[in-house]
Amino acid sequence: MMNTQPTILVVDDEWLNRELIEGILSVFDYHVLLANGGDAALKLLAHEHPDVIVMDVRMPDIDGYTLCRMVKDNPQTAQIPVIMITALELTATEKQRIIEAGANDMVSRMALSKGLVEKVGQQLAQKLAS
């Protein structure tokens, strides 16, 4: 039997953040894959094809901007929507950096619980419509 739940890849170097995001998304019946950084995410993406990727901006191995560009530059993963999470204030400059990295959307860590589920739903709807 095929898994019909949308699959969300969560990339964050902080264990607690991954657990929090997984908890939020699991309530909405999403299948959640976890990666503890950019390298782990790239290894996972070699054999998994999630419906949406949620990634932290600040990570020690590969930062979110670079990882997002790598995802968007790869023909195998370019169509996967990316939502970036930032603890930084979403200033115009920060929003521009995230957009230039190729992200489809962004959410502040402060607004995570309500904002993330809404943005994941929007990206899934857009993906299904295209």
JSON list of C-alpha atoms in Angstrom, two decimals:
[
{"chain": "A", "resi": 1, "resn": "MET", "atom": "CA", "xyz": [0.00, 0.00, 0.00]},
{"chain": "A", "resi": 2, "resn": "MET", "atom": "CA", "xyz": [1.39, 3.40, -0.96]},
{"chain": "A", "resi": 3, "resn": "ASN", "atom": "CA", "xyz": [1.79, 6.16, 1.58]},
{"chain": "A", "resi": 4, "resn": "THR", "atom": "CA", "xyz": [-0.65, 8.92, 0.58]},
{"chain": "A", "resi": 5, "resn": "GLN", "atom": "CA", "xyz": [0.34, 11.29, 3.38]},
{"chain": "A", "resi": 6, "resn": "PRO", "atom": "CA", "xyz": [2.31, 14.29, 2.17]},
{"chain": "A", "resi": 7, "resn": "THR", "atom": "CA", "xyz": [5.96, 13.92, 3.19]},
{"chain": "A", "resi": 8, "resn": "ILE", "atom": "CA", "xyz": [7.74, 16.87, 4.77]},
{"chain": "A", "resi": 9, "resn": "LEU", "atom": "CA", "xyz": [11.52, 16.93, 5.20]},
{"chain": "A", "resi": 10, "resn": "VAL", "atom": "CA", "xyz": [12.55, 18.99, 8.24]},
{"chain": "A", "resi": 11, "resn": "VAL", "atom": "CA", "xyz": [16.18, 20.16, 8.29]},
{"chain": "A", "resi": 12, "resn": "ASP", "atom": "CA", "xyz": [17.47, 21.73, 11.50]},
{"chain": "A", "resi": 13, "resn": "ASP", "atom": "CA", "xyz": [20.68, 21.23, 13.45]},
{"chain": "A", "resi": 14, "resn": "GLU", "atom": "CA", "xyz": [18.89, 21.65, 16.80]},
{"chain": "A", "resi": 15, "resn": "TRP", "atom": "CA", "xyz": [17.26, 18.43, 18.06]},
{"chain": "A", "resi": 16, "resn": "LEU", "atom": "CA", "xyz": [14.59, 20.31, 20.02]},
{"chain": "A", "resi": 17, "resn": "ASN", "atom": "CA", "xyz": [13.58, 22.36, 16.97]},
{"chain": "A", "resi": 18, "resn": "ARG", "atom": "CA", "xyz": [13.26, 19.20, 14.84]},
{"chain": "A", "resi": 19, "resn": "GLU", "atom": "CA", "xyz": [11.11, 17.57, 17.52]},
{"chain": "A", "resi": 20, "resn": "LEU", "atom": "CA", "xyz": [8.92, 20.68, 17.85]},
{"chain": "A", "resi": 21, "resn": "ILE", "atom": "CA", "xyz": [8.35, 20.96, 14.10]},
{"chain": "A", "resi": 22, "resn": "GLU", "atom": "CA", "xyz": [7.71, 17.22, 13.77]},
{"chain": "A", "resi": 23, "resn": "GLY", "atom": "CA", "xyz": [5.14, 17.46, 16.56]},
{"chain": "A", "resi": 24, "resn": "ILE", "atom": "CA", "xyz": [3.36, 20.38, 14.90]},
{"chain": "A", "resi": 25, "resn": "LEU", "atom": "CA", "xyz": [3.25, 18.69, 11.48]},
{"chain": "A", "resi": 26, "resn": "SER", "atom": "CA", "xyz": [2.35, 15.21, 12.75]},
{"chain": "A", "resi": 27, "resn": "VAL", "atom": "CA", "xyz": [-0.89, 16.56, 14.24]},
{"chain": "A", "resi": 28, "resn": "PHE", "atom": "CA", "xyz": [-1.94, 17.36, 10.66]},
{"chain": "A", "resi": 29, "resn": "ASP", "atom": "CA", "xyz": [-1.14, 13.83, 9.49]},
{"chain": "A", "resi": 30, "resn": "TYR", "atom": "CA", "xyz": [1.99, 14.71, 7.55]},
{"chain": "A", "resi": 31, "resn": "HIS", "atom": "CA", "xyz": [4.71, 12.08, 7.23]},
{"chain": "A", "resi": 32, "resn": "VAL", "atom": "CA", "xyz": [7.82, 13.79, 8.59]},
{"chain": "A", "resi": 33, "resn": "LEU", "atom": "CA", "xyz": [11.45, 13.00, 7.71]},
{"chain": "A", "resi": 34, "resn": "LEU", "atom": "CA", "xyz": [14.16, 14.56, 9.87]},
{"chain": "A", "resi": 35, "resn": "ALA", "atom": "CA", "xyz": [17.68, 15.67, 8.95]},
{"chain": "A", "resi": 36, "resn": "ASN", "atom": "CA", "xyz": [20.09, 17.19, 11.46]},
{"chain": "A", "resi": 37, "resn": "GLY", "atom": "CA", "xyz": [21.84, 19.44, 8.93]},
{"chain": "A", "resi": 38, "resn": "GLY", "atom": "CA", "xyz": [22.55, 20.14, 5.30]},
{"chain": "A", "resi": 39, "resn": "ASP", "atom": "CA", "xyz": [24.76, 17.12, 4.68]},
{"chain": "A", "resi": 40, "resn": "ALA", "atom": "CA", "xyz": [22.17, 14.75, 6.16]},
{"chain": "A", "resi": 41, "resn": "ALA", "atom": "CA", "xyz": [19.44, 16.43, 4.09]},
{"chain": "A", "resi": 42, "resn": "LEU", "atom": "CA", "xyz": [21.39, 15.99, 0.86]},
{"chain": "A", "resi": 43, "resn": "LYS", "atom": "CA", "xyz": [21.97, 12.30, 1.64]},
{"chain": "A", "resi": 44, "resn": "LEU", "atom": "CA", "xyz": [18.26, 11.85, 2.34]},
{"chain": "A", "resi": 45, "resn": "LEU", "atom": "CA", "xyz": [17.28, 13.69, -0.86]},
{"chain": "A", "resi": 46, "resn": "ALA", "atom": "CA", "xyz": [19.37, 11.22, -2.86]},
{"chain": "A", "resi": 47, "resn": "HIS", "atom": "CA", "xyz": [16.72, 8.55, -2.22]},
{"chain": "A", "resi": 48, "resn": "GLU", "atom": "CA", "xyz": [13.66, 10.36, -0.81]},
{"chain": "A", "resi": 49, "resn": "HIS", "atom": "CA", "xyz": [11.44, 12.84, -2.63]},
{"chain": "A", "resi": 50, "resn": "PRO", "atom": "CA", "xyz": [9.51, 14.87, -0.04]},
{"chain": "A", "resi": 51, "resn": "ASP", "atom": "CA", "xyz": [6.56, 17.05, -1.00]},
{"chain": "A", "resi": 52, "resn": "VAL", "atom": "CA", "xyz": [7.90, 20.05, 0.94]},
{"chain": "A", "resi": 53, "resn": "ILE", "atom": "CA", "xyz": [11.21, 20.86, 2.65]},
{"chain": "A", "resi": 54, "resn": "VAL", "atom": "CA", "xyz": [11.22, 22.96, 5.82]},
{"chain": "A", "resi": 55, "resn": "MET", "atom": "CA", "xyz": [14.72, 24.15, 6.71]},
{"chain": "A", "resi": 56, "resn": "ASP", "atom": "CA", "xyz": [16.43, 26.35, 9.25]},
{"chain": "A", "resi": 57, "resn": "VAL", "atom": "CA", "xyz": [18.43, 29.29, 7.94]},
{"chain": "A", "resi": 58, "resn": "ARG", "atom": "CA", "xyz": [21.31, 28.97, 10.41]},
{"chain": "A", "resi": 59, "resn": "MET", "atom": "CA", "xyz": [23.05, 25.60, 10.50]},
{"chain": "A", "resi": 60, "resn": "PRO", "atom": "CA", "xyz": [26.74, 24.89, 11.07]},
{"chain": "A", "resi": 61, "resn": "ASP", "atom": "CA", "xyz": [27.57, 22.50, 8.21]},
{"chain": "A", "resi": 62, "resn": "ILE", "atom": "CA", "xyz": [25.67, 24.02, 5.28]},
{"chain": "A", "resi": 63, "resn": "ASP", "atom": "CA", "xyz": [23.57, 27.09, 6.01]},
{"chain": "A", "resi": 64, "resn": "GLY", "atom": "CA", "xyz": [19.97, 27.21, 4.83]},
{"chain": "A", "resi": 65, "resn": "TYR", "atom": "CA", "xyz": [20.65, 29.71, 2.05]},
{"chain": "A", "resi": 66, "resn": "THR", "atom": "CA", "xyz": [23.30, 27.45, 0.49]},
{"chain": "A", "resi": 67, "resn": "LEU", "atom": "CA", "xyz": [21.25, 24.29, 1.00]},
{"chain": "A", "resi": 68, "resn": "CYS", "atom": "CA", "xyz": [18.20, 25.91, -0.58]},
{"chain": "A", "resi": 69, "resn": "ARG", "atom": "CA", "xyz": [20.27, 26.93, -3.62]},
{"chain": "A", "resi": 70, "resn": "MET", "atom": "CA", "xyz": [21.63, 23.38, -3.89]},
{"chain": "A", "resi": 71, "resn": "VAL", "atom": "CA", "xyz": [18.10, 21.94, -3.78]},
{"chain": "A", "resi": 72, "resn": "LYS", "atom": "CA", "xyz": [16.82, 24.42, -6.38]},
{"chain": "A", "resi": 73, "resn": "ASP", "atom": "CA", "xyz": [19.86, 23.93, -8.67]},
{"chain": "A", "resi": 74, "resn": "ASN", "atom": "CA", "xyz": [19.40, 20.14, -8.77]},
{"chain": "A", "resi": 75, "resn": "PRO", "atom": "CA", "xyz": [16.92, 19.04, -11.48]},
{"chain": "A", "resi": 76, "resn": "GLN", "atom": "CA", "xyz": [15.88, 16.09, -9.27]},
{"chain": "A", "resi": 77, "resn": "THR", "atom": "CA", "xyz": [14.79, 18.36, -6.40]},
{"chain": "A", "resi": 78, "resn": "ALA", "atom": "CA", "xyz": [14.21, 21.78, -7.99]},
{"chain": "A", "resi": 79, "resn": "GLN", "atom": "CA", "xyz": [10.42, 21.41, -7.97]},
{"chain": "A", "resi": 80, "resn": "ILE", "atom": "CA", "xyz": [10.20, 20.69, -4.23]},
{"chain": "A", "resi": 81, "resn": "PRO", "atom": "CA", "xyz": [8.86, 23.75, -2.38]},
{"chain": "A", "resi": 82, "resn": "VAL", "atom": "CA", "xyz": [11.20, 25.04, 0.34]},
{"chain": "A", "resi": 83, "resn": "ILE", "atom": "CA", "xyz": [10.02, 26.91, 3.43]},
{"chain": "A", "resi": 84, "resn": "MET", "atom": "CA", "xyz": [12.80, 28.54, 5.42]},
{"chain": "A", "resi": 85, "resn": "ILE", "atom": "CA", "xyz": [12.58, 29.10, 9.17]},
{"chain": "A", "resi": 86, "resn": "THR", "atom": "CA", "xyz": [14.52, 31.92, 10.73]},
{"chain": "A", "resi": 87, "resn": "ALA", "atom": "CA", "xyz": [15.06, 33.02, 14.30]},
{"chain": "A", "resi": 88, "resn": "LEU", "atom": "CA", "xyz": [16.15, 36.35, 12.84]},
{"chain": "A", "resi": 89, "resn": "GLU", "atom": "CA", "xyz": [13.65, 39.14, 12.45]},
{"chain": "A", "resi": 90, "resn": "LEU", "atom": "CA", "xyz": [12.05, 38.96, 9.00]},
{"chain": "A", "resi": 91, "resn": "THR", "atom": "CA", "xyz": [13.33, 42.33, 7.83]},
{"chain": "A", "resi": 92, "resn": "ALA", "atom": "CA", "xyz": [13.17, 43.32, 4.17]},
{"chain": "A", "resi": 93, "resn": "THR", "atom": "CA", "xyz": [16.87, 42.40, 3.85]},
{"chain": "A", "resi": 94, "resn": "GLU", "atom": "CA", "xyz": [16.37, 38.96, 5.42]},
{"chain": "A", "resi": 95, "resn": "LYS", "atom": "CA", "xyz": [13.29, 38.29, 3.25]},
{"chain": "A", "resi": 96, "resn": "GLN", "atom": "CA", "xyz": [15.29, 39.27, 0.16]},
{"chain": "A", "resi": 97, "resn": "ARG", "atom": "CA", "xyz": [18.14, 36.89, 1.10]},
{"chain": "A", "resi": 98, "resn": "ILE", "atom": "CA", "xyz": [15.68, 34.04, 1.56]},
{"chain": "A", "resi": 99, "resn": "ILE", "atom": "CA", "xyz": [13.95, 34.77, -1.77]},
{"chain": "A", "resi": 100, "resn": "GLU", "atom": "CA", "xyz": [17.31, 35.03, -3.57]},
{"chain": "A", "resi": 101, "resn": "ALA", "atom": "CA", "xyz": [18.24, 31.61, -2.16]},
{"chain": "A", "resi": 102, "resn": "GLY", "atom": "CA", "xyz": [15.21, 30.22, -3.99]},
{"chain": "A", "resi": 103, "resn": "ALA", "atom": "CA", "xyz": [12.85, 29.57, -1.08]},
{"chain": "A", "resi": 104, "resn": "ASN", "atom": "CA", "xyz": [9.14, 29.42, -1.84]},
{"chain": "A", "resi": 105, "resn": "ASP", "atom": "CA", "xyz": [8.16, 30.82, 1.55]},
{"chain": "A", "resi": 106, "resn": "MET", "atom": "CA", "xyz": [9.49, 31.69, 4.98]},
{"chain": "A", "resi": 107, "resn": "VAL", "atom": "CA", "xyz": [8.30, 31.73, 8.57]},
{"chain": "A", "resi": 108, "resn": "SER", "atom": "CA", "xyz": [9.70, 33.30, 11.70]},
{"chain": "A", "resi": 109, "resn": "ARG", "atom": "CA", "xyz": [10.47, 30.86, 14.51]},
{"chain": "A", "resi": 110, "resn": "MET", "atom": "CA", "xyz": [8.27, 33.12, 16.69]},
{"chain": "A", "resi": 111, "resn": "ALA", "atom": "CA", "xyz": [5.20, 32.36, 14.54]},
{"chain": "A", "resi": 112, "resn": "LEU", "atom": "CA", "xyz": [6.10, 28.72, 14.01]},
{"chain": "A", "resi": 113, "resn": "SER", "atom": "CA", "xyz": [3.11, 26.85, 15.40]},
{"chain": "A", "resi": 114, "resn": "LYS", "atom": "CA", "xyz": [0.42, 28.69, 13.43]},
{"chain": "A", "resi": 115, "resn": "GLY", "atom": "CA", "xyz": [2.46, 29.96, 10.50]},
{"chain": "A", "resi": 116, "resn": "LEU", "atom": "CA", "xyz": [4.23, 26.75, 9.52]},
{"chain": "A", "resi": 117, "resn": "VAL", "atom": "CA", "xyz": [1.16, 24.55, 9.09]},
{"chain": "A", "resi": 118, "resn": "GLU", "atom": "CA", "xyz": [-0.54, 27.24, 7.02]},
{"chain": "A", "resi": 119, "resn": "LYS", "atom": "CA", "xyz": [2.51, 27.68, 4.77]},
{"chain": "A", "resi": 120, "resn": "VAL", "atom": "CA", "xyz": [3.03, 23.92, 4.31]},
{"chain": "A", "resi": 121, "resn": "GLY", "atom": "CA", "xyz": [-0.64, 23.62, 3.29]},
{"chain": "A", "resi": 122, "resn": "GLN", "atom": "CA", "xyz": [-0.27, 26.49, 0.81]},
{"chain": "A", "resi": 123, "resn": "GLN", "atom": "CA", "xyz": [2.83, 24.96, -0.78]},
{"chain": "A", "resi": 124, "resn": "LEU", "atom": "CA", "xyz": [1.17, 21.54, -1.07]},
{"chain": "A", "resi": 125, "resn": "ALA", "atom": "CA", "xyz": [-1.91, 23.11, -2.69]},
{"chain": "A", "resi": 126, "resn": "GLN", "atom": "CA", "xyz": [0.26, 25.04, -5.18]},
{"chain": "A", "resi": 127, "resn": "LYS", "atom": "CA", "xyz": [2.27, 21.91, -5.97]},
{"chain": "A", "resi": 128, "resn": "LEU", "atom": "CA", "xyz": [-0.89, 19.89, -6.61]},
{"chain": "A", "resi": 129, "resn": "ALA", "atom": "CA", "xyz": [-2.34, 22.66, -8.79]},
{"chain": "A", "resi": 130, "resn": "SER", "atom": "CA", "xyz": [0.72, 22.80, -11.06]}
]
